[in-house]
Amino acid sequence: MNAAVSADVPATPVPVRPWADRNFRWLAVGGLVSMLGDQFTLLALPWLVLRTTGDPLALGTVIAAMALPRALLMLVGGAIVDRHAPRRVLLLTRQISAVLLALLALGVASGVMTLPWIHVFAVALGITTAFSHPAGSAILPRAVPPALIRSGNALLMAMRQVTMLAGPLLAAALIAGTAASHELGGLAWAFALDAASFALAALALWPVTMMATSASSTAPSEAAKPSILASIAEGLRALWNDPLLRALCLYVTAIGLLVGGPLQVALPVLAERQLHGDATTLGLLTAGHGAGILAGLLLAARAGRRTRAEGQGPLVSLGGSILLIDAVAGLVFIALGQASHTWQAIALLAPIGAMAGFVQVAVMSWIQRRVPPQMLGRAMSVLLFLVMGLTPLSSALAGWLLRGWSTSLVFGVCGGAMLAVVVIGAVLLPMRRIEEPSEASARTADQPST
């Protein structure tokens, strides 16, 4: 159909709320079930290692066995997603994960699960996440109209945050409640429930249909497709050659390096040394930060719906908003280093979390709407690689600094460095030119295809 013909056809009304969209409802239901199940494994797997070996070093090697293949194969996963479509890859990885976790549950229940086998399952699960993460990040723009991407992302991330708060409590109650009859019985049930959650999440993907794109009819044949390595290189070149995408990736990398370590490493030290607290104090600080993230995600969802419903554009560019939010976050970081009471730290961590949640939605939604659908898997894999790859480096750096610096100095330096990155982003990088795309420029063909 040419533009003249399609212009005469009345446009299909686009729902204002994501829940009114059929595809989004199925994605949300499947995602919620899967994310809740993930929390059972995240709690049960470390406990299984400690119950089996009693060795903290073994726990570290199991976590590394899961994280290393995920990091190494993330870019490969993005290329596979672009080659075979996010829905197909996500469906397959959910089915494989369901089988792996079911086998793990059977092994634990029968008492034959030894440390080498735990490492095997950890590696296998890490490999599946290297493909499922890019697929899960790339599927939303292919399943819902462009106007629903930002609010849809916000709601999905908010659900993840809720499961991160509630899931460990449910998992702990299950493990404790069933451990009386069998020491590892509760762990087996935790893995079994996660396996069931993946199976149900796979079923929820079947009714989801992908939006047709202009690239669908021009996609190369299987024989003409480049190799995986060539596909990865093509994606990296495309991101680097886009000045705004390049600027955003560089900026997110710098900010992530300054934020991740202090929150993971310096925050527990602050709770112990500066606030003179215990594990309960750290739990309160973590809960305050998590509640702030949830509030920021819900605020982003509401802002997206209001803009769509009222036809309003933002007063400040998206890039300008990100710079402003990070500048405020830098100042709050500096103030956090001076906190002397738990309530003061919580009052500062909550807005930091809210700003982080809001920016996370804005960045992901902008990338999803800017990158062509046929390259979205690779683009999201690069973003995930930057975030996941920098977190251990940032944590190691924060730990090294804390050997000779006080927590107030670490938070102060990181906050000041954030302000410097904001200035560099505003002056030397084209961050302020990053704008929310208009609905007309971002819209793809809205006829679903299977």
Tab-separated table of C-alpha atoms in Angstrom:
chain	number	residue	atom	x	y	z
A	1	MET	CA	0.000	0.000	0.000
A	2	ASN	CA	1.317	3.415	-0.875
A	3	ALA	CA	1.037	6.501	1.280
A	4	ALA	CA	-1.825	7.993	-0.755
A	5	VAL	CA	-4.019	4.949	-0.306
A	6	SER	CA	-3.244	4.479	3.371
A	7	ALA	CA	-3.974	8.155	4.049
A	8	ASP	CA	-7.600	7.610	2.983
A	9	VAL	CA	-8.085	4.797	5.467
A	10	PRO	CA	-9.242	5.949	8.897
A	11	ALA	CA	-6.499	5.456	11.457
A	12	THR	CA	-7.081	2.783	14.062
A	13	PRO	CA	-7.596	4.450	17.444
A	14	VAL	CA	-4.575	3.977	19.680
A	15	PRO	CA	-5.388	3.140	23.324
A	16	VAL	CA	-4.332	5.758	25.842
A	17	ARG	CA	-3.560	3.177	28.528
A	18	PRO	CA	-1.293	0.185	27.886
A	19	TRP	CA	-3.721	-2.169	29.654
A	20	ALA	CA	-6.261	-1.478	26.902
A	21	ASP	CA	-3.893	-3.054	24.362
A	22	ARG	CA	-4.317	-6.825	23.965
A	23	ASN	CA	-0.651	-7.511	23.206
A	24	PHE	CA	0.512	-5.536	26.218
A	25	ARG	CA	-1.827	-7.429	28.544
A	26	TRP	CA	-0.376	-10.774	27.472
A	27	LEU	CA	3.202	-9.461	27.700
A	28	ALA	CA	2.512	-8.043	31.153
A	29	VAL	CA	0.893	-11.233	32.467
A	30	GLY	CA	3.715	-13.413	31.154
A	31	GLY	CA	6.364	-10.994	32.366
A	32	LEU	CA	4.872	-10.722	35.849
A	33	VAL	CA	4.689	-14.494	36.279
A	34	SER	CA	8.244	-14.963	35.000
A	35	MET	CA	9.713	-12.118	37.069
A	36	LEU	CA	8.079	-13.415	40.234
A	37	GLY	CA	9.421	-16.906	39.573
A	38	ASP	CA	12.923	-15.494	39.040
A	39	GLN	CA	12.975	-14.245	42.618
A	40	PHE	CA	12.511	-17.804	43.910
A	41	THR	CA	15.606	-19.006	42.047
A	42	LEU	CA	17.653	-15.936	43.001
A	43	LEU	CA	17.048	-16.789	46.653
A	44	ALA	CA	17.126	-20.595	46.400
A	45	LEU	CA	20.288	-21.012	44.320
A	46	PRO	CA	22.737	-19.342	46.764
A	47	TRP	CA	21.081	-21.172	49.661
A	48	LEU	CA	21.433	-24.475	47.807
A	49	VAL	CA	25.165	-23.892	47.342
A	50	LEU	CA	25.680	-23.015	51.008
A	51	ARG	CA	23.613	-25.996	52.187
A	52	THR	CA	25.492	-28.321	49.835
A	53	THR	CA	29.050	-27.111	50.452
A	54	GLY	CA	29.085	-24.570	53.290
A	55	ASP	CA	31.794	-22.770	51.300
A	56	PRO	CA	31.406	-19.041	50.430
A	57	LEU	CA	34.028	-19.464	47.703
A	58	ALA	CA	31.823	-22.074	46.029
A	59	LEU	CA	28.967	-19.582	46.103
A	60	GLY	CA	31.159	-17.018	44.373
A	61	THR	CA	32.143	-19.474	41.648
A	62	VAL	CA	28.492	-20.418	41.017
A	63	ILE	CA	27.472	-16.776	40.697
A	64	ALA	CA	30.399	-16.185	38.361
A	65	ALA	CA	29.431	-19.277	36.348
A	66	MET	CA	26.042	-17.697	35.723
A	67	ALA	CA	27.227	-14.118	35.144
A	68	LEU	CA	30.214	-14.779	32.876
A	69	PRO	CA	28.429	-16.488	29.945
A	70	ARG	CA	25.630	-13.946	30.213
A	71	ALA	CA	28.087	-11.084	29.784
A	72	LEU	CA	30.140	-12.787	27.069
A	73	LEU	CA	27.133	-13.824	24.966
A	74	MET	CA	24.936	-10.733	25.445
A	75	LEU	CA	25.971	-9.163	22.121
A	76	VAL	CA	25.551	-12.514	20.366
A	77	GLY	CA	22.082	-12.738	21.883
A	78	GLY	CA	21.179	-9.330	20.481
A	79	ALA	CA	22.286	-10.384	16.992
A	80	ILE	CA	20.255	-13.606	17.218
A	81	VAL	CA	17.190	-11.623	18.316
A	82	ASP	CA	17.463	-9.366	15.259
A	83	ARG	CA	17.930	-12.361	12.987
A	84	HIS	CA	15.041	-14.480	14.281
A	85	ALA	CA	12.625	-11.940	15.889
A	86	PRO	CA	12.323	-11.234	19.637
A	87	ARG	CA	9.097	-13.202	20.140
A	88	ARG	CA	10.585	-16.409	18.745
A	89	VAL	CA	13.791	-16.107	20.789
A	90	LEU	CA	11.949	-15.208	24.001
A	91	LEU	CA	9.526	-18.108	23.541
A	92	LEU	CA	12.366	-20.589	23.039
A	93	THR	CA	14.434	-19.335	25.989
A	94	ARG	CA	11.432	-19.503	28.309
A	95	GLN	CA	10.781	-23.097	27.285
A	96	ILE	CA	14.447	-24.043	27.770
A	97	SER	CA	14.546	-22.299	31.167
A	98	ALA	CA	11.419	-24.188	32.262
A	99	VAL	CA	13.069	-27.519	31.403
A	100	LEU	CA	16.375	-26.611	33.080
A	101	LEU	CA	14.714	-25.513	36.308
A	102	ALA	CA	12.443	-28.554	36.359
A	103	LEU	CA	15.509	-30.800	36.079
A	104	LEU	CA	17.256	-28.779	38.800
A	105	ALA	CA	14.215	-29.179	41.066
A	106	LEU	CA	14.191	-32.951	40.489
A	107	GLY	CA	17.909	-33.163	41.218
A	108	VAL	CA	17.550	-31.242	44.470
A	109	ALA	CA	14.511	-33.235	45.580
A	110	SER	CA	16.268	-36.538	44.922
A	111	GLY	CA	19.417	-35.434	46.736
A	112	VAL	CA	21.803	-36.025	43.821
A	113	MET	CA	22.640	-32.375	43.132
A	114	THR	CA	26.380	-31.923	43.696
A	115	LEU	CA	28.467	-28.775	43.231
A	116	PRO	CA	29.693	-29.667	39.703
A	117	TRP	CA	26.090	-30.162	38.566
A	118	ILE	CA	25.082	-26.856	40.172
A	119	HIS	CA	27.813	-25.177	38.116
A	120	VAL	CA	26.465	-26.837	34.958
A	121	PHE	CA	22.957	-25.526	35.607
A	122	ALA	CA	24.313	-22.071	36.499
A	123	VAL	CA	26.181	-21.878	33.178
A	124	ALA	CA	23.116	-23.075	31.249
A	125	LEU	CA	20.838	-20.533	32.938
A	126	GLY	CA	23.393	-17.784	32.298
A	127	ILE	CA	23.435	-18.654	28.600
A	128	THR	CA	19.637	-18.497	28.341
A	129	THR	CA	19.537	-15.060	29.994
A	130	ALA	CA	22.099	-13.785	27.467
A	131	PHE	CA	19.427	-14.351	24.820
A	132	SER	CA	16.254	-13.707	26.817
A	133	HIS	CA	17.314	-10.270	28.125
A	134	PRO	CA	17.776	-8.681	24.649
A	135	ALA	CA	14.631	-10.425	23.403
A	136	GLY	CA	12.586	-9.193	26.351
A	137	SER	CA	13.870	-5.638	25.871
A	138	ALA	CA	13.181	-5.641	22.117
A	139	ILE	CA	9.720	-7.202	22.015
A	140	LEU	CA	7.617	-4.332	23.390
A	141	PRO	CA	8.209	-1.891	20.474
A	142	ARG	CA	7.274	-4.687	18.051
A	143	ALA	CA	4.059	-5.530	19.923
A	144	VAL	CA	2.413	-2.185	20.855
A	145	PRO	CA	1.881	1.161	19.084
A	146	PRO	CA	4.715	3.697	19.534
A	147	ALA	CA	2.555	5.941	21.726
A	148	LEU	CA	2.359	3.192	24.371
A	149	ILE	CA	6.057	2.302	24.519
A	150	ARG	CA	7.082	4.661	27.323
A	151	SER	CA	4.139	3.995	29.644
A	152	GLY	CA	4.326	0.283	28.811
A	153	ASN	CA	8.008	0.151	29.733
A	154	ALA	CA	7.300	1.972	32.963
A	155	LEU	CA	4.563	-0.449	33.987
A	156	LEU	CA	6.666	-3.522	33.150
A	157	MET	CA	9.618	-2.145	35.142
A	158	ALA	CA	7.302	-1.254	38.031
A	159	MET	CA	6.031	-4.828	38.100
A	160	ARG	CA	9.615	-6.065	38.189
A	161	GLN	CA	10.333	-3.769	41.132
A	162	VAL	CA	7.282	-5.084	42.986
A	163	THR	CA	8.392	-8.676	42.430
A	164	MET	CA	11.875	-7.780	43.701
A	165	LEU	CA	10.288	-6.554	46.926
A	166	ALA	CA	7.678	-9.283	47.410
A	167	GLY	CA	9.304	-12.280	45.697
A	168	PRO	CA	12.142	-12.907	48.190
A	169	LEU	CA	9.667	-12.779	51.092
A	170	LEU	CA	7.404	-15.359	49.428
A	171	ALA	CA	10.382	-17.547	48.537
A	172	ALA	CA	11.767	-17.368	52.066
A	173	ALA	CA	8.365	-18.312	53.509
A	174	LEU	CA	8.110	-21.295	51.118
A	175	ILE	CA	11.615	-22.562	51.900
A	176	ALA	CA	11.208	-22.127	55.645
A	177	GLY	CA	7.729	-23.650	55.669
A	178	THR	CA	8.708	-26.848	53.866
A	179	ALA	CA	12.206	-27.337	55.284
A	180	ALA	CA	10.919	-29.108	58.402
A	181	SER	CA	10.074	-32.315	56.532
A	182	HIS	CA	13.067	-32.252	54.174
A	183	GLU	CA	16.113	-30.016	54.476
A	184	LEU	CA	16.212	-29.305	50.730
A	185	GLY	CA	12.511	-29.801	50.065
A	186	GLY	CA	11.736	-26.090	50.120
A	187	LEU	CA	14.556	-25.364	47.670
A	188	ALA	CA	13.218	-27.998	45.287
A	189	TRP	CA	9.769	-26.429	45.434
A	190	ALA	CA	11.265	-22.982	44.782
A	191	PHE	CA	12.980	-24.207	41.604
A	192	ALA	CA	9.836	-26.080	40.570
A	193	LEU	CA	7.705	-22.954	40.927
A	194	ASP	CA	10.175	-20.978	38.824
A	195	ALA	CA	10.027	-23.717	36.177
A	196	ALA	CA	6.229	-23.479	36.192
A	197	SER	CA	6.430	-19.695	35.916
A	198	PHE	CA	8.574	-19.972	32.770
A	199	ALA	CA	6.140	-22.487	31.270
A	200	LEU	CA	3.180	-20.186	31.949
A	201	ALA	CA	5.111	-17.181	30.618
A	202	ALA	CA	5.813	-19.107	27.406
A	203	LEU	CA	2.100	-19.865	27.043
A	204	ALA	CA	1.315	-16.171	27.510
A	205	LEU	CA	3.504	-15.348	24.478
A	206	TRP	CA	1.451	-17.430	22.046
A	207	PRO	CA	-1.401	-14.864	21.635
A	208	VAL	CA	1.063	-11.971	21.129
A	209	THR	CA	1.330	-10.722	17.540
A	210	MET	CA	4.107	-8.562	16.168
A	211	MET	CA	3.494	-5.243	14.421
A	212	ALA	CA	4.424	-5.256	10.744
A	213	THR	CA	7.363	-2.983	9.889
A	214	SER	CA	8.634	-1.459	6.673
A	215	ALA	CA	11.731	-3.628	7.016
A	216	SER	CA	9.716	-6.851	6.889
A	217	SER	CA	9.362	-6.907	3.116
A	218	THR	CA	13.011	-5.981	2.510
A	219	ALA	CA	14.593	-8.427	4.973
A	220	PRO	CA	17.382	-10.446	3.366
A	221	SER	CA	16.984	-14.162	2.780
A	222	GLU	CA	18.591	-16.599	5.205
A	223	ALA	CA	21.429	-17.269	2.754
A	224	ALA	CA	22.132	-13.558	2.296
A	225	LYS	CA	22.261	-12.743	6.011
A	226	PRO	CA	25.709	-11.836	7.391
A	227	SER	CA	27.479	-13.937	9.992
A	228	ILE	CA	26.781	-13.371	13.670
A	229	LEU	CA	30.076	-11.529	14.183
A	230	ALA	CA	29.423	-9.358	11.127
A	231	SER	CA	25.935	-8.657	12.435
A	232	ILE	CA	27.316	-7.587	15.821
A	233	ALA	CA	29.884	-5.326	14.119
A	234	GLU	CA	27.142	-3.818	11.974
A	235	GLY	CA	25.071	-3.024	15.050
A	236	LEU	CA	28.002	-1.445	16.882
A	237	ARG	CA	28.848	0.696	13.836
A	238	ALA	CA	25.244	1.848	13.529
A	239	LEU	CA	25.145	2.908	17.174
A	240	TRP	CA	28.500	4.681	16.957
A	241	ASN	CA	27.611	6.487	13.721
A	242	ASP	CA	24.454	7.942	15.270
A	243	PRO	CA	25.711	11.024	17.196
A	244	LEU	CA	22.827	11.039	19.668
A	245	LEU	CA	22.964	7.309	20.371
A	246	ARG	CA	26.735	7.511	20.762
A	247	ALA	CA	26.434	10.436	23.170
A	248	LEU	CA	23.765	8.696	25.219
A	249	CYS	CA	25.770	5.463	25.508
A	250	LEU	CA	28.888	7.354	26.606
A	251	TYR	CA	26.883	9.390	29.096
A	252	VAL	CA	25.047	6.367	30.565
A	253	THR	CA	28.372	4.536	30.883
A	254	ALA	CA	29.944	7.375	32.863
A	255	ILE	CA	26.945	7.879	35.162
A	256	GLY	CA	26.559	4.137	35.754
A	257	LEU	CA	30.203	3.852	36.765
A	258	LEU	CA	29.677	6.533	39.423
A	259	VAL	CA	26.342	5.288	40.798
A	260	GLY	CA	26.429	1.476	40.830
A	261	GLY	CA	29.432	0.993	43.109
A	262	PRO	CA	28.432	3.432	45.850
A	263	LEU	CA	24.930	1.972	46.077
A	264	GLN	CA	26.132	-1.652	46.171
A	265	VAL	CA	29.289	-1.319	48.264
A	266	ALA	CA	29.424	2.066	49.970
A	267	LEU	CA	25.822	1.972	51.169
A	268	PRO	CA	26.321	-1.078	53.456
A	269	VAL	CA	29.500	0.523	54.806
A	270	LEU	CA	27.609	3.754	55.444
A	271	ALA	CA	24.938	1.827	57.362
A	272	GLU	CA	27.554	0.188	59.575
A	273	ARG	CA	30.182	2.886	60.096
A	274	GLN	CA	28.389	6.190	59.739
A	275	LEU	CA	24.875	5.311	60.908
A	276	HIS	CA	26.144	2.766	63.481
A	277	GLY	CA	23.450	0.328	62.425
A	278	ASP	CA	23.091	-3.361	61.596
A	279	ALA	CA	21.481	-5.514	58.905
A	280	THR	CA	18.082	-4.052	59.753
A	281	THR	CA	19.423	-0.577	59.026
A	282	LEU	CA	20.716	-1.707	55.647
A	283	GLY	CA	17.356	-3.339	54.928
A	284	LEU	CA	15.564	-0.078	55.657
A	285	LEU	CA	17.922	1.854	53.393
A	286	THR	CA	17.510	-0.676	50.581
A	287	ALA	CA	13.730	-0.663	50.981
A	288	GLY	CA	13.653	3.140	50.853
A	289	HIS	CA	15.678	3.164	47.653
A	290	GLY	CA	13.522	0.412	46.129
A	291	ALA	CA	10.317	2.239	47.025
A	292	GLY	CA	11.717	5.351	45.350
A	293	ILE	CA	12.473	3.406	42.169
A	294	LEU	CA	8.921	2.069	42.130
A	295	ALA	CA	7.515	5.581	42.577
A	296	GLY	CA	9.689	6.881	39.723
A	297	LEU	CA	8.537	4.096	37.403
A	298	LEU	CA	4.872	4.756	38.185
A	299	LEU	CA	5.427	8.491	37.685
A	300	ALA	CA	6.982	7.791	34.279
A	301	ALA	CA	3.979	5.666	33.304
A	302	ARG	CA	1.552	8.385	34.381
A	303	ALA	CA	3.530	11.091	32.576
A	304	GLY	CA	3.499	9.059	29.370
A	305	ARG	CA	-0.272	8.533	29.531
A	306	ARG	CA	-0.964	12.210	30.283
A	307	THR	CA	1.183	13.415	27.389
A	308	ARG	CA	-0.587	11.022	25.024
A	309	ALA	CA	-4.075	11.896	26.268
A	310	GLU	CA	-3.605	15.668	26.290
A	311	GLY	CA	-1.393	15.906	23.223
A	312	GLN	CA	1.204	17.852	25.188
A	313	GLY	CA	4.940	17.894	24.598
A	314	PRO	CA	7.566	18.246	27.317
A	315	LEU	CA	8.718	21.711	28.349
A	316	VAL	CA	12.343	20.544	28.307
A	317	SER	CA	13.973	18.158	25.848
A	318	LEU	CA	14.406	14.580	26.974
A	319	GLY	CA	18.182	14.993	27.082
A	320	GLY	CA	17.819	18.192	29.076
A	321	SER	CA	15.553	16.418	31.545
A	322	ILE	CA	18.108	13.625	31.985
A	323	LEU	CA	20.871	16.164	32.624
A	324	LEU	CA	18.744	18.045	35.142
A	325	ILE	CA	17.735	14.879	37.008
A	326	ASP	CA	21.316	13.618	37.189
A	327	ALA	CA	22.505	17.008	38.432
A	328	VAL	CA	19.994	16.821	41.279
A	329	ALA	CA	21.028	13.207	41.933
A	330	GLY	CA	24.658	14.301	42.210
A	331	LEU	CA	23.743	16.909	44.830
A	332	VAL	CA	21.689	14.323	46.732
A	333	PHE	CA	24.670	11.939	46.648
A	334	ILE	CA	26.832	14.596	48.271
A	335	ALA	CA	24.186	15.161	50.957
A	336	LEU	CA	23.868	11.396	51.524
A	337	GLY	CA	27.509	11.277	52.506
A	338	GLN	CA	26.734	13.696	55.352
A	339	ALA	CA	23.749	11.745	56.741
A	340	SER	CA	24.054	10.906	60.429
A	341	HIS	CA	20.655	9.291	61.043
A	342	THR	CA	18.846	6.459	59.268
A	343	TRP	CA	15.777	8.574	58.516
A	344	GLN	CA	17.975	11.161	56.806
A	345	ALA	CA	19.579	8.528	54.575
A	346	ILE	CA	16.168	7.074	53.655
A	347	ALA	CA	14.834	10.545	52.874
A	348	LEU	CA	17.733	11.002	50.427
A	349	LEU	CA	17.769	7.483	48.949
A	350	ALA	CA	14.062	7.555	48.058
A	351	PRO	CA	14.362	10.520	45.635
A	352	ILE	CA	17.565	9.047	44.176
A	353	GLY	CA	15.613	5.876	43.424
A	354	ALA	CA	12.684	7.823	41.985
A	355	MET	CA	14.953	9.767	39.643
A	356	ALA	CA	16.749	6.585	38.602
A	357	GLY	CA	13.465	4.850	37.807
A	358	PHE	CA	12.195	7.791	35.754
A	359	VAL	CA	15.440	8.107	33.764
A	360	GLN	CA	15.605	4.352	33.160
A	361	VAL	CA	12.201	4.391	31.480
A	362	ALA	CA	13.013	7.495	29.453
A	363	VAL	CA	16.335	6.142	28.148
A	364	MET	CA	15.031	2.689	27.225
A	365	SER	CA	11.895	4.057	25.549
A	366	TRP	CA	13.857	6.609	23.521
A	367	ILE	CA	16.274	3.958	22.254
A	368	GLN	CA	13.415	1.601	21.397
A	369	ARG	CA	11.705	4.289	19.321
A	370	ARG	CA	14.840	5.589	17.617
A	371	VAL	CA	16.533	2.342	16.591
A	372	PRO	CA	15.109	0.529	13.528
A	373	PRO	CA	13.218	-2.636	14.553
A	374	GLN	CA	15.611	-4.900	12.649
A	375	MET	CA	18.520	-3.660	14.833
A	376	LEU	CA	16.738	-3.280	18.154
A	377	GLY	CA	18.000	-6.554	19.629
A	378	ARG	CA	21.617	-5.535	19.088
A	379	ALA	CA	21.013	-2.013	20.416
A	380	MET	CA	19.395	-3.272	23.622
A	381	SER	CA	22.125	-5.892	24.088
A	382	VAL	CA	24.755	-3.131	23.954
A	383	LEU	CA	22.864	-1.118	26.587
A	384	LEU	CA	22.460	-4.190	28.810
A	385	PHE	CA	26.131	-5.073	28.323
A	386	LEU	CA	27.192	-1.592	29.405
A	387	VAL	CA	25.027	-1.723	32.531
A	388	MET	CA	25.848	-5.303	33.569
A	389	GLY	CA	29.506	-5.061	32.642
A	390	LEU	CA	30.115	-1.831	34.544
A	391	THR	CA	28.438	-2.849	37.791
A	392	PRO	CA	31.230	-5.205	38.968
A	393	LEU	CA	33.888	-2.671	37.915
A	394	SER	CA	32.128	0.148	39.743
A	395	SER	CA	31.701	-2.016	42.850
A	396	ALA	CA	35.381	-3.002	42.833
A	397	LEU	CA	36.401	0.644	42.471
A	398	ALA	CA	34.147	1.720	45.345
A	399	GLY	CA	35.518	-1.056	47.546
A	400	TRP	CA	39.100	-0.018	46.771
A	401	LEU	CA	38.355	3.629	47.595
A	402	LEU	CA	36.691	2.680	50.887
A	403	ARG	CA	39.906	1.058	52.075
A	404	GLY	CA	41.375	4.535	52.589
A	405	TRP	CA	38.450	6.958	52.304
A	406	SER	CA	35.438	7.579	54.501
A	407	THR	CA	31.942	6.927	53.160
A	408	SER	CA	31.186	10.647	53.201
A	409	LEU	CA	34.205	11.297	50.996
A	410	VAL	CA	33.291	8.489	48.565
A	411	PHE	CA	29.705	9.724	48.174
A	412	GLY	CA	30.930	13.314	47.941
A	413	VAL	CA	33.490	12.539	45.235
A	414	CYS	CA	31.023	10.438	43.246
A	415	GLY	CA	28.363	13.139	43.529
A	416	GLY	CA	30.816	15.803	42.414
A	417	ALA	CA	31.942	13.607	39.515
A	418	MET	CA	28.294	13.192	38.483
A	419	LEU	CA	27.953	16.966	38.321
A	420	ALA	CA	31.090	17.108	36.166
A	421	VAL	CA	29.666	14.447	33.811
A	422	VAL	CA	26.441	16.445	33.543
A	423	VAL	CA	28.422	19.557	32.553
A	424	ILE	CA	30.390	17.570	29.983
A	425	GLY	CA	27.164	16.096	28.623
A	426	ALA	CA	25.609	19.543	28.313
A	427	VAL	CA	28.663	21.273	26.793
A	428	LEU	CA	30.647	18.681	24.858
A	429	LEU	CA	28.015	16.063	24.017
A	430	PRO	CA	24.770	16.685	22.098
A	431	MET	CA	22.671	15.479	25.023
A	432	ARG	CA	20.294	18.439	24.901
A	433	ARG	CA	19.391	17.565	21.322
A	434	ILE	CA	17.833	14.276	22.409
A	435	GLU	CA	14.106	14.763	21.914
A	436	GLU	CA	11.091	12.531	22.344
A	437	PRO	CA	10.075	11.518	18.790
A	438	SER	CA	6.704	12.700	17.629
A	439	GLU	CA	4.044	10.057	17.261
A	440	ALA	CA	3.947	10.535	13.508
A	441	SER	CA	7.690	10.123	13.017
A	442	ALA	CA	7.936	7.138	15.338
A	443	ARG	CA	4.875	5.208	14.202
A	444	THR	CA	5.411	2.035	12.285
A	445	ALA	CA	2.757	0.235	10.327
A	446	ASP	CA	0.085	-0.794	12.782
A	447	GLN	CA	-1.205	-3.925	11.111
A	448	PRO	CA	-0.307	-6.991	13.188
A	449	SER	CA	1.531	-9.899	11.665
A	450	THR	CA	2.207	-13.339	13.023
